[in-house]
Tab-separated table of C-alpha atoms in Angstrom:
chain	number	residue	atom	x	y	z
A	16	LEU	CA	-113.825	64.949	-215.176
A	17	GLY	CA	-112.170	62.588	-212.789
A	18	TYR	CA	-114.056	59.541	-214.082
A	19	GLY	CA	-112.520	56.391	-215.468
A	20	ASN	CA	-109.512	54.300	-214.832
A	21	TYR	CA	-106.081	55.745	-214.538
A	22	SER	CA	-102.843	53.936	-215.008
A	23	LYS	CA	-100.264	53.532	-212.318
A	24	PRO	CA	-96.959	55.248	-212.969
A	25	ALA	CA	-94.456	52.931	-214.590
A	26	LEU	CA	-91.525	52.002	-212.427
A	27	THR	CA	-88.353	53.018	-214.159
A	28	GLN	CA	-85.049	51.396	-213.593
A	29	GLY	CA	-82.493	53.732	-212.060
A	30	VAL	CA	-79.553	54.975	-214.065
A	31	THR	CA	-76.159	54.113	-212.606
A	32	VAL	CA	-72.508	54.457	-213.579
A	33	PRO	CA	-71.283	52.206	-216.413
A	34	GLY	CA	-70.338	48.679	-215.568
A	35	PRO	CA	-66.732	47.532	-215.927
A	36	PRO	CA	-65.618	46.066	-219.251
A	37	ARG	CA	-66.046	42.322	-219.423
A	38	GLN	CA	-62.786	41.899	-221.362
A	39	ALA	CA	-59.365	43.517	-221.218
A	40	PRO	CA	-58.330	45.880	-224.027
A	41	VAL	CA	-56.418	44.408	-226.972
A	42	VAL	CA	-53.540	45.727	-229.046
A	43	SER	CA	-54.830	46.224	-232.579
A	44	TYR	CA	-51.639	47.710	-234.087
A	45	HIS	CA	-48.081	48.220	-232.908
A	46	THR	CA	-44.776	49.846	-233.904
A	47	THR	CA	-41.608	50.803	-232.057
A	48	ALA	CA	-43.116	54.193	-231.216
A	49	HIS	CA	-46.688	53.313	-230.262
A	50	ILE	CA	-49.433	50.745	-229.816
A	51	GLU	CA	-53.127	51.103	-230.532
A	52	LEU	CA	-55.644	49.785	-228.013
A	53	ASP	CA	-59.256	48.805	-228.702
A	54	TRP	CA	-61.940	47.526	-226.347
A	55	ALA	CA	-65.505	46.233	-226.456
A	56	PRO	CA	-68.541	48.357	-225.546
A	57	LEU	CA	-69.146	48.737	-221.805
A	58	PRO	CA	-72.493	48.107	-220.076
A	59	ASP	CA	-74.022	51.631	-219.973
A	60	ASN	CA	-76.544	50.893	-217.150
A	61	GLY	CA	-79.181	53.272	-218.495
A	62	ALA	CA	-77.130	56.247	-219.713
A	63	PRO	CA	-74.730	56.358	-222.687
A	64	VAL	CA	-71.022	56.065	-221.989
A	65	MET	CA	-69.607	59.509	-222.822
A	66	MET	CA	-65.935	58.996	-221.937
A	67	HIS	CA	-63.491	56.138	-221.435
A	68	HIS	CA	-60.465	56.322	-219.170
A	69	VAL	CA	-57.444	54.163	-220.001
A	70	GLN	CA	-54.940	53.630	-217.227
A	71	THR	CA	-51.340	52.707	-218.027
A	72	LEU	CA	-49.346	50.971	-215.335
A	73	ILE	CA	-45.703	49.995	-215.490
A	74	ARG	CA	-44.195	47.024	-213.693
A	75	ASP	CA	-40.776	47.359	-212.141
A	76	GLU	CA	-39.201	44.211	-210.700
A	77	LEU	CA	-37.734	46.172	-207.772
A	78	LYS	CA	-40.451	48.719	-207.019
A	79	GLY	CA	-43.581	46.767	-207.989
A	80	GLN	CA	-46.354	48.291	-210.109
A	81	LYS	CA	-47.043	52.012	-210.403
A	82	VAL	CA	-49.536	54.130	-212.343
A	83	LEU	CA	-47.773	55.818	-215.215
A	84	GLU	CA	-50.672	57.837	-216.626
A	85	GLU	CA	-54.395	57.966	-217.296
A	86	GLN	CA	-55.758	59.098	-220.653
A	87	GLU	CA	-59.273	59.840	-221.876
A	88	SER	CA	-60.951	58.648	-225.060
A	89	VAL	CA	-64.399	59.469	-226.409
A	90	GLY	CA	-64.456	56.305	-228.536
A	91	ARG	CA	-63.237	52.760	-227.958
A	92	HIS	CA	-59.770	53.279	-229.466
A	93	LEU	CA	-56.638	54.957	-228.138
A	94	VAL	CA	-53.082	55.359	-229.400
A	95	MET	CA	-50.467	54.952	-226.668
A	96	GLU	CA	-47.176	56.652	-227.553
A	97	CYS	CA	-43.719	57.038	-226.017
A	98	LEU	CA	-43.427	53.454	-224.829
A	99	THR	CA	-40.013	52.316	-223.654
A	100	LEU	CA	-38.631	49.139	-225.154
A	101	GLY	CA	-38.112	46.340	-222.652
A	102	LEU	CA	-40.703	47.506	-220.117
A	103	VAL	CA	-43.835	45.634	-219.099
A	104	TYR	CA	-46.993	47.748	-219.375
A	105	SER	CA	-50.479	47.026	-218.095
A	106	PHE	CA	-53.605	48.685	-219.539
A	107	ARG	CA	-57.174	48.786	-218.209
A	108	VAL	CA	-60.361	50.713	-219.056
A	109	LYS	CA	-63.333	52.219	-217.212
A	110	GLY	CA	-66.296	54.188	-218.553
A	111	CYS	CA	-68.079	57.370	-217.470
A	112	ASN	CA	-71.646	58.544	-218.093
A	113	SER	CA	-73.909	61.250	-216.651
A	114	GLU	CA	-73.880	59.480	-213.267
A	115	GLY	CA	-70.101	59.258	-212.912
A	116	CYS	CA	-67.358	56.755	-213.615
A	117	GLY	CA	-67.601	53.015	-213.138
A	118	GLU	CA	-65.044	50.489	-211.960
A	119	TRP	CA	-61.881	49.472	-213.798
A	120	GLY	CA	-62.143	46.406	-215.984
A	121	PRO	CA	-59.621	43.605	-216.293
A	122	SER	CA	-56.104	44.590	-217.317
A	123	VAL	CA	-53.786	43.128	-219.892
A	124	GLU	CA	-49.993	43.139	-219.717
A	125	TYR	CA	-47.624	43.745	-222.614
A	126	LEU	CA	-43.878	43.513	-222.990
A	127	HIS	CA	-42.789	46.155	-225.499
A	128	GLN	CA	-39.704	44.875	-227.272
A	129	ARG	CA	-37.681	44.961	-230.468
A	130	THR	CA	-36.859	41.901	-232.551
A	131	GLN	CA	-34.687	41.413	-235.573
A	132	VAL	CA	-36.081	39.727	-238.663
A	133	HIS	CA	-33.321	38.329	-240.871
A	134	PHE	CA	-33.753	38.107	-244.616
A	135	GLY	CA	-32.043	35.164	-246.276
A	136	THR	CA	-29.445	37.179	-248.161
A	137	ASP	CA	-25.704	36.661	-248.471
A	138	LYS	CA	-25.041	40.161	-247.135
A	139	GLY	CA	-26.818	39.450	-243.839
A	140	GLN	CA	-29.239	42.346	-244.229
A	141	HIS	CA	-31.856	42.613	-241.524
A	142	GLN	CA	-34.646	44.900	-240.491
A	143	ASP	CA	-35.712	45.809	-236.960
A	144	HIS	CA	-39.365	45.274	-236.061
A	145	SER	CA	-41.002	46.132	-232.797
A	146	TYR	CA	-44.084	44.532	-231.364
A	147	ALA	CA	-46.032	44.267	-228.168
A	148	MET	CA	-46.699	40.767	-226.960
A	149	PHE	CA	-48.665	39.345	-224.101
A	150	CYS	CA	-46.462	38.586	-221.133
A	151	LYS	CA	-48.435	35.414	-220.615
A	152	GLY	CA	-46.893	33.927	-223.764
A	153	ARG	CA	-49.674	34.575	-226.253
A	154	ALA	CA	-48.995	36.201	-229.604
A	155	PRO	CA	-50.303	39.737	-230.244
A	156	PRO	CA	-53.811	39.914	-231.781
């Protein structure tokens, strides 16, 4: 007993809170009543991400930006309901694991609005469609 070589204990890398998302969430589906957000996996930093927090901010030209709400999601998808047409919303994500919650990732802004699509009929029939578009002029994904 006690003879022979022994191995040194392996140095393990410490577990920390998840890193922030590298990309902003994207709108994967939209209607007048809701939009659906999706985002890429977050860096887990040694422990699985168990919960995602999605923060919704609203921009008011007179009062600036304010936090509207924060929702939780187990997966990387969330349906945002009760949006008001004509308002600019901003969404961002952070992750939580056994060590706590990480930092917020980049945000994306959306203008929730209604448009009219006209069909080429003599009776002038039209149908309302709603969509969320990037405020920076890019089309929705």
